[in-house]
PDB file of C-alpha atoms in Angstrom:
ATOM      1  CA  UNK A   1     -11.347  79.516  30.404  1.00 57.00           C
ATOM      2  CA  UNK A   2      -8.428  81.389  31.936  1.00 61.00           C
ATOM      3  CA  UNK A   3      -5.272  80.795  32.688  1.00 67.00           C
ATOM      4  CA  UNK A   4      -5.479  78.721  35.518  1.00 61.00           C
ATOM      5  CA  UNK A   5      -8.045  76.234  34.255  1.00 62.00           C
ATOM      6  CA  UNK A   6      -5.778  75.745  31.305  1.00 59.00           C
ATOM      7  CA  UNK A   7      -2.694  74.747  33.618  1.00 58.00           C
ATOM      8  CA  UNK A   8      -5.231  72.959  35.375  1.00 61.00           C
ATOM      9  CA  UNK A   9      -6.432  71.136  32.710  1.00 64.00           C
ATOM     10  CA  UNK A  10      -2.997  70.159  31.262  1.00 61.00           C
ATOM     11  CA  UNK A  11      -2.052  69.325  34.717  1.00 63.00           C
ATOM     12  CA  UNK A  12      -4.717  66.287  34.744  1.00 62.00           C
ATOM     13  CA  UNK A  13      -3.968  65.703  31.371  1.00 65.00           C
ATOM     14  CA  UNK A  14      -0.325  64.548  32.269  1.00 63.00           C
ATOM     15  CA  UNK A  15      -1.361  62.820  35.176  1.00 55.00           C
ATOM     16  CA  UNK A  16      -3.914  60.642  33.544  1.00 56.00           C
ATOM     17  CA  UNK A  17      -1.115  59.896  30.598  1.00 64.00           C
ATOM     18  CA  UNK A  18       0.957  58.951  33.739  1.00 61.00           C
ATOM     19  CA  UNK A  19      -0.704  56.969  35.296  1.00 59.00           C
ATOM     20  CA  UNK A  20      -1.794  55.409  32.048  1.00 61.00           C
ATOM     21  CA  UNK A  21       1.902  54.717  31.173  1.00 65.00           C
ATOM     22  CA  UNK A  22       2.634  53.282  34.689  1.00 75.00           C
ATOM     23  CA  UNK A  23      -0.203  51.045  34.497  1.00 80.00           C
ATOM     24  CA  UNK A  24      -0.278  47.648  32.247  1.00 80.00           C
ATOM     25  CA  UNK A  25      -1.467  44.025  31.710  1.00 83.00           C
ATOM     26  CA  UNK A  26       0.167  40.727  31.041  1.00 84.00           C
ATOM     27  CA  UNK A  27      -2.278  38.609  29.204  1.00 88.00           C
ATOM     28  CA  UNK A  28      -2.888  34.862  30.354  1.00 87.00           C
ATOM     29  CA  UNK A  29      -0.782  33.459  27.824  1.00 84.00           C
ATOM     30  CA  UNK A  30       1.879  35.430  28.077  1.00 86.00           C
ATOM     31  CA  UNK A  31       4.936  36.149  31.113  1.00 86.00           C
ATOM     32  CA  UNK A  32       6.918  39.081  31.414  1.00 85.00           C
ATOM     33  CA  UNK A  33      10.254  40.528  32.491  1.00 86.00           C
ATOM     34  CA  UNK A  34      10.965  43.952  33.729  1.00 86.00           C
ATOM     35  CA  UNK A  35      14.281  46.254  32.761  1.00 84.00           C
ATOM     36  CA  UNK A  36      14.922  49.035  34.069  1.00 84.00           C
ATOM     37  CA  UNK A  37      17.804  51.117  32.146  1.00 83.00           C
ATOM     38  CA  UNK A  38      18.494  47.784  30.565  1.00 77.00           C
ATOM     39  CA  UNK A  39      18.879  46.027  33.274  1.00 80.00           C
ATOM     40  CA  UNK A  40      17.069  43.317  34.236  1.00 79.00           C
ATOM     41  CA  UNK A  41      15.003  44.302  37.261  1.00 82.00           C
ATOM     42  CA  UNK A  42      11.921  41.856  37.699  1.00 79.00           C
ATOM     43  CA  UNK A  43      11.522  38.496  35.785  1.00 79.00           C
ATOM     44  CA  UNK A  44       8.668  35.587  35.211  1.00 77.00           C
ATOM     45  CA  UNK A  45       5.781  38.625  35.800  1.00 82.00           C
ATOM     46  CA  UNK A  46       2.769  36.666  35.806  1.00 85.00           C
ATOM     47  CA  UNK A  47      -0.654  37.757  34.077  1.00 82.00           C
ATOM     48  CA  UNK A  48      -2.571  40.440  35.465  1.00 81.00           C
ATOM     49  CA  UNK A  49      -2.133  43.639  36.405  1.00 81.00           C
ATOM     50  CA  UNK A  50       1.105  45.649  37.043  1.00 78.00           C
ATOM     51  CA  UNK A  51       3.048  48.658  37.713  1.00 77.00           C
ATOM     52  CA  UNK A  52       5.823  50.610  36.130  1.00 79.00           C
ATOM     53  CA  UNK A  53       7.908  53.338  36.195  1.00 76.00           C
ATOM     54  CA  UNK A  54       7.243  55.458  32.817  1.00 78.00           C
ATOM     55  CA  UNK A  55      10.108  55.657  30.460  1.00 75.00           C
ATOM     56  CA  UNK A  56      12.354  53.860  33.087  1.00 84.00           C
ATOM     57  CA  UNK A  57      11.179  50.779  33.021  1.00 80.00           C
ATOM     58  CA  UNK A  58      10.550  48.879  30.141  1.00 83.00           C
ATOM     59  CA  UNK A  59       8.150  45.476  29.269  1.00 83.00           C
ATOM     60  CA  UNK A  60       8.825  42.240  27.966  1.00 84.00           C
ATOM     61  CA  UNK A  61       6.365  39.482  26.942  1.00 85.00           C
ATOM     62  CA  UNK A  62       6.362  36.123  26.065  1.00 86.00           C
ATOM     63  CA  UNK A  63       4.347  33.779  24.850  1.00 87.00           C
ATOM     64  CA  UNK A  64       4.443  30.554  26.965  1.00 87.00           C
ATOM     65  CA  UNK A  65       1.982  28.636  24.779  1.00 90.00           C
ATOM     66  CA  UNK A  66       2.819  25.567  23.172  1.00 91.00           C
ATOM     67  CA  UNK A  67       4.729  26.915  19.477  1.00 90.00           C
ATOM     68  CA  UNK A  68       6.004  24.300  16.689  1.00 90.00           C
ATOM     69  CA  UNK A  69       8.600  24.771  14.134  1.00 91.00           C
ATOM     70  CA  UNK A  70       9.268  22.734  11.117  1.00 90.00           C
ATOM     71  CA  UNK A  71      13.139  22.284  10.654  1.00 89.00           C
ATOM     72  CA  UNK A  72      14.209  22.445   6.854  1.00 89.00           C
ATOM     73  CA  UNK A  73      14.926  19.192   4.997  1.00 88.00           C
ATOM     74  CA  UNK A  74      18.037  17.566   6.200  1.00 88.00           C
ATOM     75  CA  UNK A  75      20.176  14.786   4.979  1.00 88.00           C
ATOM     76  CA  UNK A  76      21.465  11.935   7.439  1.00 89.00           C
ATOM     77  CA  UNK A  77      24.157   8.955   6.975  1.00 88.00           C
ATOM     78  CA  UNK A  78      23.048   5.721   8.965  1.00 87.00           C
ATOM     79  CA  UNK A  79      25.065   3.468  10.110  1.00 89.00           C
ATOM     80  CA  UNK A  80      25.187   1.815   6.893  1.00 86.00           C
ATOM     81  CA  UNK A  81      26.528   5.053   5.494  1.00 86.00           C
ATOM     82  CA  UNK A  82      23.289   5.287   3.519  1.00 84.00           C
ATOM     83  CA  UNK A  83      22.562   8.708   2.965  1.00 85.00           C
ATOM     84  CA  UNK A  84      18.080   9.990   4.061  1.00 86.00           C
ATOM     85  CA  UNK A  85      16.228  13.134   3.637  1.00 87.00           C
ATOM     86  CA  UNK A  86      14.700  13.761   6.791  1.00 89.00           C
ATOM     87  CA  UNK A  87      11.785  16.306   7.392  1.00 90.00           C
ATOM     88  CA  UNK A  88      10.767  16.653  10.908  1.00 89.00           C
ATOM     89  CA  UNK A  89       9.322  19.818  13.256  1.00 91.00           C
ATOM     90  CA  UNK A  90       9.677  20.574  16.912  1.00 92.00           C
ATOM     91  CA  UNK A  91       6.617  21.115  19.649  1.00 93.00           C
ATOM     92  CA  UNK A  92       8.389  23.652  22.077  1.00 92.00           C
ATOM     93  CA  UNK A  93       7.590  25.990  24.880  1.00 92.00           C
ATOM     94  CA  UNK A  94       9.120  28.871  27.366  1.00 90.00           C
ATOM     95  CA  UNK A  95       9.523  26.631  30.631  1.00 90.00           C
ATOM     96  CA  UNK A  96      11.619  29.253  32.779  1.00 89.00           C
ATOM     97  CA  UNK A  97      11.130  33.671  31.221  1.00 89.00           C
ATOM     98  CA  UNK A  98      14.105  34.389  33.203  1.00 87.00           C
ATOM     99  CA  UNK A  99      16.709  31.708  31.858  1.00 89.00           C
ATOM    100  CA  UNK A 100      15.090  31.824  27.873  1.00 90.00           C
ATOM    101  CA  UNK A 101      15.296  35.916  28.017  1.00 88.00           C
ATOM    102  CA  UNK A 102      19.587  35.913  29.197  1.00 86.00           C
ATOM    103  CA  UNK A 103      19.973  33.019  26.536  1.00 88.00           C
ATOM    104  CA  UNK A 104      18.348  34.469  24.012  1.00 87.00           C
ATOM    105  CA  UNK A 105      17.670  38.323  24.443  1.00 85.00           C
ATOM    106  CA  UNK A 106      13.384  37.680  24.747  1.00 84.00           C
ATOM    107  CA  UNK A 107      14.098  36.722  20.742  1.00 86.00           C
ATOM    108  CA  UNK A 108      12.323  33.918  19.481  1.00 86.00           C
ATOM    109  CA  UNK A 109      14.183  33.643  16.072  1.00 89.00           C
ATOM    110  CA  UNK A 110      17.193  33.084  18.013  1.00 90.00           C
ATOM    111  CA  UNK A 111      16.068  30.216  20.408  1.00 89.00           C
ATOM    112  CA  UNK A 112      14.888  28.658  17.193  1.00 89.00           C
ATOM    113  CA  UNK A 113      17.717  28.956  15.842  1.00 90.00           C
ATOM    114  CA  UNK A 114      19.430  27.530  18.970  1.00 89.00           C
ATOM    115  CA  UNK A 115      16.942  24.801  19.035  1.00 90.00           C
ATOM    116  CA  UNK A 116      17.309  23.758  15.455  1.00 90.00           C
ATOM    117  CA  UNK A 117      21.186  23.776  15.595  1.00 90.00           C
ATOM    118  CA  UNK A 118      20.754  21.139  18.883  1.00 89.00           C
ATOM    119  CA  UNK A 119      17.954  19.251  17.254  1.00 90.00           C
ATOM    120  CA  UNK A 120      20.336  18.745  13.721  1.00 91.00           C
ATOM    121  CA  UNK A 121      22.931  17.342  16.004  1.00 90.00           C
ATOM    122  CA  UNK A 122      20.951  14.741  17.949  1.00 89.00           C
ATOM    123  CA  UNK A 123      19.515  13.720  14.720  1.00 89.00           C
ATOM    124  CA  UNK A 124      22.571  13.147  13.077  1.00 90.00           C
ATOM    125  CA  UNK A 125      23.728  11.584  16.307  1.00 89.00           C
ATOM    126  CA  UNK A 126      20.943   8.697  16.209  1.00 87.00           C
ATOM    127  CA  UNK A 127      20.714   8.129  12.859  1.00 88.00           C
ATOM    128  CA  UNK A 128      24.418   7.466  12.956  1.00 88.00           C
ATOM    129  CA  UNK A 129      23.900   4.658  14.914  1.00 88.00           C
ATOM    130  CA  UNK A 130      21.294   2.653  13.469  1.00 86.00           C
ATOM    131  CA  UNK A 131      20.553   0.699  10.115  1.00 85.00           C
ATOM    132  CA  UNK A 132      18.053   2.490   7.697  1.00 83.00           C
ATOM    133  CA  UNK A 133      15.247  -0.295   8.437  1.00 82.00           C
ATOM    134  CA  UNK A 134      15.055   0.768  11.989  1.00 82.00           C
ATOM    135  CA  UNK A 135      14.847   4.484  11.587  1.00 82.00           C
ATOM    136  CA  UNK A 136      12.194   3.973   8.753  1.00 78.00           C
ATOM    137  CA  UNK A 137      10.024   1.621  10.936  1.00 74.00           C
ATOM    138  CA  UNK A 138      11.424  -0.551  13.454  1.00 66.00           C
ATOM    139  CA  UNK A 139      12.710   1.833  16.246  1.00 75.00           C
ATOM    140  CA  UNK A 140      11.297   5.234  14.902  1.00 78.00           C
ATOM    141  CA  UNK A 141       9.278   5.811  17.841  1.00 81.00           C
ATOM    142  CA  UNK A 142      12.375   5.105  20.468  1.00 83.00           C
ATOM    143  CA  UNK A 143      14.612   7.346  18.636  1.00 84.00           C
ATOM    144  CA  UNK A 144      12.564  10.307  18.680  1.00 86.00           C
ATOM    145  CA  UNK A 145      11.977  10.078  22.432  1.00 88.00           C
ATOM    146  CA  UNK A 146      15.557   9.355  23.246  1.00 87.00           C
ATOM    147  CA  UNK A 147      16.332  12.147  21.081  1.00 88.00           C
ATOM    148  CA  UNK A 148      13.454  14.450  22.743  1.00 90.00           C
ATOM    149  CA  UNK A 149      14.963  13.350  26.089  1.00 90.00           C
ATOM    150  CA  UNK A 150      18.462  14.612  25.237  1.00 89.00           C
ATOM    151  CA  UNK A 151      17.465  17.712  23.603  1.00 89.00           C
ATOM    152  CA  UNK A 152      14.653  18.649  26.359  1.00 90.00           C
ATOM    153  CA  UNK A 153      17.256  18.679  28.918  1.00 90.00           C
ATOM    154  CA  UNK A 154      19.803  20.908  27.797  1.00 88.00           C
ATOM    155  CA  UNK A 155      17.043  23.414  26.310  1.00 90.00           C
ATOM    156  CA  UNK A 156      15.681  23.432  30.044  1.00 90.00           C
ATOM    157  CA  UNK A 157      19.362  24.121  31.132  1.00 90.00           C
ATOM    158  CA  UNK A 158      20.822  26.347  28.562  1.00 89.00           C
ATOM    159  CA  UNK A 159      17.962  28.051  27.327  1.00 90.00           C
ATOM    160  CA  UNK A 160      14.834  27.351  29.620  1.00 91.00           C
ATOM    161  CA  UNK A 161      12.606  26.093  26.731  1.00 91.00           C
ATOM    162  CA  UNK A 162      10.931  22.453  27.137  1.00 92.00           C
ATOM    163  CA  UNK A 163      11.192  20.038  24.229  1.00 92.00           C
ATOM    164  CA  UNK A 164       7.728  18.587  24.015  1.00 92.00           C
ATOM    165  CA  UNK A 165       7.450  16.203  21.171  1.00 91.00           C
ATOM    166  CA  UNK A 166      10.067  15.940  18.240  1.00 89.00           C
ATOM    167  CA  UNK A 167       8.778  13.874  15.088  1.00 88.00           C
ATOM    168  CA  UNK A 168       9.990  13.289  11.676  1.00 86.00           C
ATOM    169  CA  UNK A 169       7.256  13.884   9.106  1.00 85.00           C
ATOM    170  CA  UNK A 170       9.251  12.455   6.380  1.00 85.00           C
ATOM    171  CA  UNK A 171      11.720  10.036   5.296  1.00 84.00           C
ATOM    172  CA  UNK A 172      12.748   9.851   1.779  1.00 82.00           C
ATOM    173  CA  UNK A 173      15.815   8.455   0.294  1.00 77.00           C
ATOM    174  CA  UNK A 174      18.059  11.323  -2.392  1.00 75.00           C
ATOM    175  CA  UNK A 175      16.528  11.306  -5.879  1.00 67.00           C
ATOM    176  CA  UNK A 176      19.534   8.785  -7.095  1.00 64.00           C
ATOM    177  CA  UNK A 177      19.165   6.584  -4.334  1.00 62.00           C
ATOM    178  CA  UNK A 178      15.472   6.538  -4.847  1.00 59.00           C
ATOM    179  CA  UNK A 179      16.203   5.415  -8.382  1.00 69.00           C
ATOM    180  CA  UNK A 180      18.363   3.085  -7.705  1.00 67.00           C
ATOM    181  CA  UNK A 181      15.525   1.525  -5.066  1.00 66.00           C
ATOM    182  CA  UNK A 182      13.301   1.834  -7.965  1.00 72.00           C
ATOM    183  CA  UNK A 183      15.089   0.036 -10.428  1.00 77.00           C
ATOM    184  CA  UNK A 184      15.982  -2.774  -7.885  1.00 77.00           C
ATOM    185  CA  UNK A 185      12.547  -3.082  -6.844  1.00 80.00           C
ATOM    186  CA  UNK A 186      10.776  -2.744 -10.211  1.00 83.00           C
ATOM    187  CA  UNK A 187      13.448  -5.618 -11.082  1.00 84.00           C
ATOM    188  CA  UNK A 188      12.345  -7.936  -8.158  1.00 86.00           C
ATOM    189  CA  UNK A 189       8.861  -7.705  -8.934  1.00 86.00           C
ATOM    190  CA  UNK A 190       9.215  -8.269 -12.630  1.00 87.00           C
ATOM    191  CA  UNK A 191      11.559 -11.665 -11.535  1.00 88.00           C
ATOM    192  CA  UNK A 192       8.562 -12.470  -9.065  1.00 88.00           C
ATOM    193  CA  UNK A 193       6.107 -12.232 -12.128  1.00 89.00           C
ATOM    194  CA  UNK A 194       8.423 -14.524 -14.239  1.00 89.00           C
ATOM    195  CA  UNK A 195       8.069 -17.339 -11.092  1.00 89.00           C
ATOM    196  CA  UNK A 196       3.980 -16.349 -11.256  1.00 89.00           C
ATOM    197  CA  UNK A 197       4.479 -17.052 -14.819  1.00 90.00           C
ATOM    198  CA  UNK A 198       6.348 -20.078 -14.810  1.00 89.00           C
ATOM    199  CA  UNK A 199       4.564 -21.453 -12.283  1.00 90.00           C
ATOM    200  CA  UNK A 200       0.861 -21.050 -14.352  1.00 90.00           C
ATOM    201  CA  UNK A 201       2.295 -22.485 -17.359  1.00 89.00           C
ATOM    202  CA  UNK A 202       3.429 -25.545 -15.227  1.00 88.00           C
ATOM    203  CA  UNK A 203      -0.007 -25.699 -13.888  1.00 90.00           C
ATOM    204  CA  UNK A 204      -1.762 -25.438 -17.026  1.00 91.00           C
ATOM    205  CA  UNK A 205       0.101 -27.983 -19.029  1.00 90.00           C
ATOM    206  CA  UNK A 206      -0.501 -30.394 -15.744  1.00 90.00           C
ATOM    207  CA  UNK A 207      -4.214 -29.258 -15.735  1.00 92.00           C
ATOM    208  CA  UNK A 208      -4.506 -29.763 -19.939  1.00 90.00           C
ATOM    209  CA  UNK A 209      -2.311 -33.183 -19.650  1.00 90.00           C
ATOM    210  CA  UNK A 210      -4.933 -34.414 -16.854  1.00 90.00           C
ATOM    211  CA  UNK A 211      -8.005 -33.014 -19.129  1.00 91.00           C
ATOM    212  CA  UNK A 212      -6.471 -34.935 -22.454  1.00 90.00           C
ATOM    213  CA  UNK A 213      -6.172 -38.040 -19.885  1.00 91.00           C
ATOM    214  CA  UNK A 214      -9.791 -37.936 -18.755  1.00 91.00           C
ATOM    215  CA  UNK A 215     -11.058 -37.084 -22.475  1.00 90.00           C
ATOM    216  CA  UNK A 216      -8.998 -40.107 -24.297  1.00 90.00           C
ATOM    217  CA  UNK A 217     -10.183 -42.189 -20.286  1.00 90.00           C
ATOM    218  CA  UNK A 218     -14.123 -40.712 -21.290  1.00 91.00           C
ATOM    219  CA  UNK A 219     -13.706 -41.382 -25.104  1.00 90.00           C
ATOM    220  CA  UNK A 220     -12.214 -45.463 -24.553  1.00 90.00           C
ATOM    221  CA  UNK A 221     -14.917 -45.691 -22.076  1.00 90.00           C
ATOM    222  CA  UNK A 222     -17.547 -44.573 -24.192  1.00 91.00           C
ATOM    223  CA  UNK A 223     -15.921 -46.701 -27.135  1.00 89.00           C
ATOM    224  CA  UNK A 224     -15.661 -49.515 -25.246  1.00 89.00           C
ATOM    225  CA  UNK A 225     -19.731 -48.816 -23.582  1.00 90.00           C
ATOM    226  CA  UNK A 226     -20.867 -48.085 -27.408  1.00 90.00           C
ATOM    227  CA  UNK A 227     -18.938 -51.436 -28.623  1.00 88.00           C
ATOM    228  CA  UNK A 228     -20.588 -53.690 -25.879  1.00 88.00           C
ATOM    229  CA  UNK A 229     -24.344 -51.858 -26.745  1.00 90.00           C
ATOM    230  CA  UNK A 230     -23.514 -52.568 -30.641  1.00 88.00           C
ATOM    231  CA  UNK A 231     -22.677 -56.308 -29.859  1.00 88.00           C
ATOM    232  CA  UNK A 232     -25.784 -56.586 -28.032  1.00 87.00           C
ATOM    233  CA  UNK A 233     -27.619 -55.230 -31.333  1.00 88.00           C
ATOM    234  CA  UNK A 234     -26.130 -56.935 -33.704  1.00 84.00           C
ATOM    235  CA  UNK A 235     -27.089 -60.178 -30.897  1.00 85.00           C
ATOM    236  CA  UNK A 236     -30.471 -59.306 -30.774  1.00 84.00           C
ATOM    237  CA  UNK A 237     -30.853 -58.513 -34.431  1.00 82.00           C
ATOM    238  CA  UNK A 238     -29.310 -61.803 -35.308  1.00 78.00           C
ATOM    239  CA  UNK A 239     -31.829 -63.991 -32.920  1.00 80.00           C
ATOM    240  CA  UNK A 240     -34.509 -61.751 -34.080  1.00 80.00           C
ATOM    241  CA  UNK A 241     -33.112 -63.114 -38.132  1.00 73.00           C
ATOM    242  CA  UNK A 242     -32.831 -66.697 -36.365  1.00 73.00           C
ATOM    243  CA  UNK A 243     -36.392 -66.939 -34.685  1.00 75.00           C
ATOM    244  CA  UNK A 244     -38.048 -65.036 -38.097  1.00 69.00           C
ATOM    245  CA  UNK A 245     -35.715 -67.714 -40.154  1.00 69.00           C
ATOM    246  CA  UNK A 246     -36.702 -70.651 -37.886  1.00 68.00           C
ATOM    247  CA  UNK A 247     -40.513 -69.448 -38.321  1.00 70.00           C
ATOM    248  CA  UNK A 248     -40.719 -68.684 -42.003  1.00 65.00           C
ATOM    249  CA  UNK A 249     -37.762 -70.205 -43.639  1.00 67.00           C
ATOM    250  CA  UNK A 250     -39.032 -69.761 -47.023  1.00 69.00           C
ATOM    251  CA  UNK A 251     -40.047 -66.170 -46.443  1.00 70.00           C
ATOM    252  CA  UNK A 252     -36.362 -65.027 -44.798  1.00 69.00           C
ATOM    253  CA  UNK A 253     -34.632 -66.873 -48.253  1.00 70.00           C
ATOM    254  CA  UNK A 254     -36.810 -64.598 -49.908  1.00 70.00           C
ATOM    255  CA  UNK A 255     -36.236 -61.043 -48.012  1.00 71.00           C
ATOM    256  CA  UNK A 256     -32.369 -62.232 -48.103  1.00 73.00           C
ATOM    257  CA  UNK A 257     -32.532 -62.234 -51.642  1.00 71.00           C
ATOM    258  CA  UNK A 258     -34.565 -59.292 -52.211  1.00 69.00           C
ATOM    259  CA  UNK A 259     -31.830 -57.075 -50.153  1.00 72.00           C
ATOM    260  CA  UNK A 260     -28.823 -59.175 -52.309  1.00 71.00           C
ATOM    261  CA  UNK A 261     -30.690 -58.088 -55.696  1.00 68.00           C
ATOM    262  CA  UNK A 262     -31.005 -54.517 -54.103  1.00 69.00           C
ATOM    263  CA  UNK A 263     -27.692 -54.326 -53.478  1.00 70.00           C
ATOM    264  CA  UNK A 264     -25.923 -56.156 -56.120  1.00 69.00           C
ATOM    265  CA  UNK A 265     -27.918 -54.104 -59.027  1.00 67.00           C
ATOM    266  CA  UNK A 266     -28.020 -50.387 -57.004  1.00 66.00           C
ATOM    267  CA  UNK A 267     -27.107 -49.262 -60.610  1.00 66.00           C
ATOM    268  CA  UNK A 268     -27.728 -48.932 -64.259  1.00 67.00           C
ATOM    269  CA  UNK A 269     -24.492 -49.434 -64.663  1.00 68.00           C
ATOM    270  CA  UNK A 270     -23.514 -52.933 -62.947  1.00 65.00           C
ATOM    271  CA  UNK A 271     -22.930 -56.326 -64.920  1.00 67.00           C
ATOM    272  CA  UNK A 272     -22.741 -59.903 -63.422  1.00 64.00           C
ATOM    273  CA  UNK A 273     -21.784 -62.964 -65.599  1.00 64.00           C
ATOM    274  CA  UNK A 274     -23.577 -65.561 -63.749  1.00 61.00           C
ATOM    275  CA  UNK A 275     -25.029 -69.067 -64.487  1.00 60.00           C
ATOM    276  CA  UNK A 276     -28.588 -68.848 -64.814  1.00 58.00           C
ATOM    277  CA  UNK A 277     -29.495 -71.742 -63.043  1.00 61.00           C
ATOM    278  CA  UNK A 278     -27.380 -70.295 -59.994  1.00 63.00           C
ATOM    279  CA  UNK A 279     -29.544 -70.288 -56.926  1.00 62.00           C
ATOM    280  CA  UNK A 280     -29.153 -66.568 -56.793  1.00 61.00           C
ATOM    281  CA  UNK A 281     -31.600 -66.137 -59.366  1.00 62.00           C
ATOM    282  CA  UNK A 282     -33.924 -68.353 -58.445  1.00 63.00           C
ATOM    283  CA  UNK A 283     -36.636 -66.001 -57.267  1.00 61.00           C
ATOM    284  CA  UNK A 284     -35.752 -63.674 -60.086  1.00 61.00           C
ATOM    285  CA  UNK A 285     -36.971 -66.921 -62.223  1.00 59.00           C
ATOM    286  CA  UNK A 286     -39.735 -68.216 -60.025  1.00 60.00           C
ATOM    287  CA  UNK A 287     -41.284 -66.074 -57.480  1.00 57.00           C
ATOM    288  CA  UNK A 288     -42.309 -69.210 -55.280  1.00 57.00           C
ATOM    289  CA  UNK A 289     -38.204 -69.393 -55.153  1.00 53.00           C
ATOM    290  CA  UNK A 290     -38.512 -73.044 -57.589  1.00 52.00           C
ATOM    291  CA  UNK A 291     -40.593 -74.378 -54.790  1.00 51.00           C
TER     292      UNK A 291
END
């Protein structure tokens, strides 16, 4: 190749490299802003394709999808002057290239920084007025949209980022606080077990004073039923005696006397001194009884 097709060949090179470098693309999710010796020439480039002048001009993107940041652990007085640890994170976004890029340079450490600095203030702001019970629960949700409300607008203004959503992830209260909210709680519930207590025993002595009232109510009754049967026995045994007396008189003297003798001389070892013409001996004499 001689000379000429070399210079020829450079020739293309440099235009292809120039038209290369004068040639770019915004993705979809981003927006751009054109400087031109540092100046800013061209802002809110959409996506697509665009034109430059090489080495004078100069790209910047940004990413106008929805970014978070989690803020670092701060601690808040409420209006009780009761000291919280508060976690919490942002939901932001780049709302307007031109205004966020001459606030904050195109750099997105900064308008976090500048976000987090506004967010800390509003915080401390609404937590200042309430009681701890209604940042916890009872008006959580209204103070993070009053304080997303606040904050959105002056991002939009100062810095042309849009708030989205501000929430607190955590509340906690400072490891001696928490203690103390231990202690005081642990103490509650142990005085609330002492009432449980209390109030079994007092049940159980009523429910073992009303069982000893039915067993001594059960154990007259059943006296009382077993006293009534044994009179009707001993009735019944004794008209039984009186109709076997009244039909044998002669034979009931002598089964009387039979169970006396068995029970008078049970042993060896008993003695009577008694006149032997007594009629308790009379069938021990005669068997007919002296008939």
């Amino acid at each position: 190749m001689g000379p000429k097709g070399v210079v020829g060949l450079a020739g293309a090179l440099i235009v292809v490299l120039l038209v290369l470098s004068s040639v770019y693309i915004i993705p979809e999710t981003h927006r751009g802003v054109k400087l031109r010796f540092g100046e800013l020439v061209q802002t809110d480039m959409q996506a697509g394709l665009h034109f430059k002048v090489p080495v004078i001009d100069q790209i910047r993107e940004f990413d106008i999808r929805v970014l978070t940041m989690d803020l670092p652990s701060r601690q808040y007085l409420t209006i009780e002057k009761k000291p919280l640890d508060v976690d919490s994170y942002i939901a932001w976004k780049i709302r307007d290239v031109d205004q966020f890029y001459r606030a904050t340079g195109g750099d997105e450490f900064r308008a976090q920084s500048l976000l987090q600095s506004r967010v800390d203030n509003g915080l401390r702001d609404e937590f200042g007025v309430r009681t701890m019970v209604e940042v916890v629960s009872g008006q959580r949700d209204e103070l993070m949209h009053t304080l997303r409300d606040r904050a959105n607008e002056t991002a939009i203004k100062e810095f042309g980022i849009e708030i989205l959503d501000i929430r607190v992830k955590a509340i906690e209260f400072p490891g001696e606080v928490s203690e103390n909210v231990y202690r005081r709680m642990a103490t509650e519930r142990e005085k609330l077990a002492q009432e449980f207590r209390s109030r079994g025993r007092e049940l159980a002595e009523g429910i073992r004073a009303d069982a000893d009232r039915q067993r001594t109510v059960v154990l007259a009754e059943a006296f009382a039923s077993a006293e009534e049967t044994r009179g009707e026995g001993d009735g019944e045994a004794a008209r039984i005696y009186a109709d076997a007396y009244g039909s044998n008189e002669e034979f009931y003297s002598f089964y009387r006397s039979l169970q006396a003798y068995q029970n008078t001389f049970s042993s060896k070892d008993d003695l009577m001194v008694i006149d032997a013409n007594s009629d308790f001996l009379r069938f021990l004499k005669d068997p007919q009884g002296g008939r």
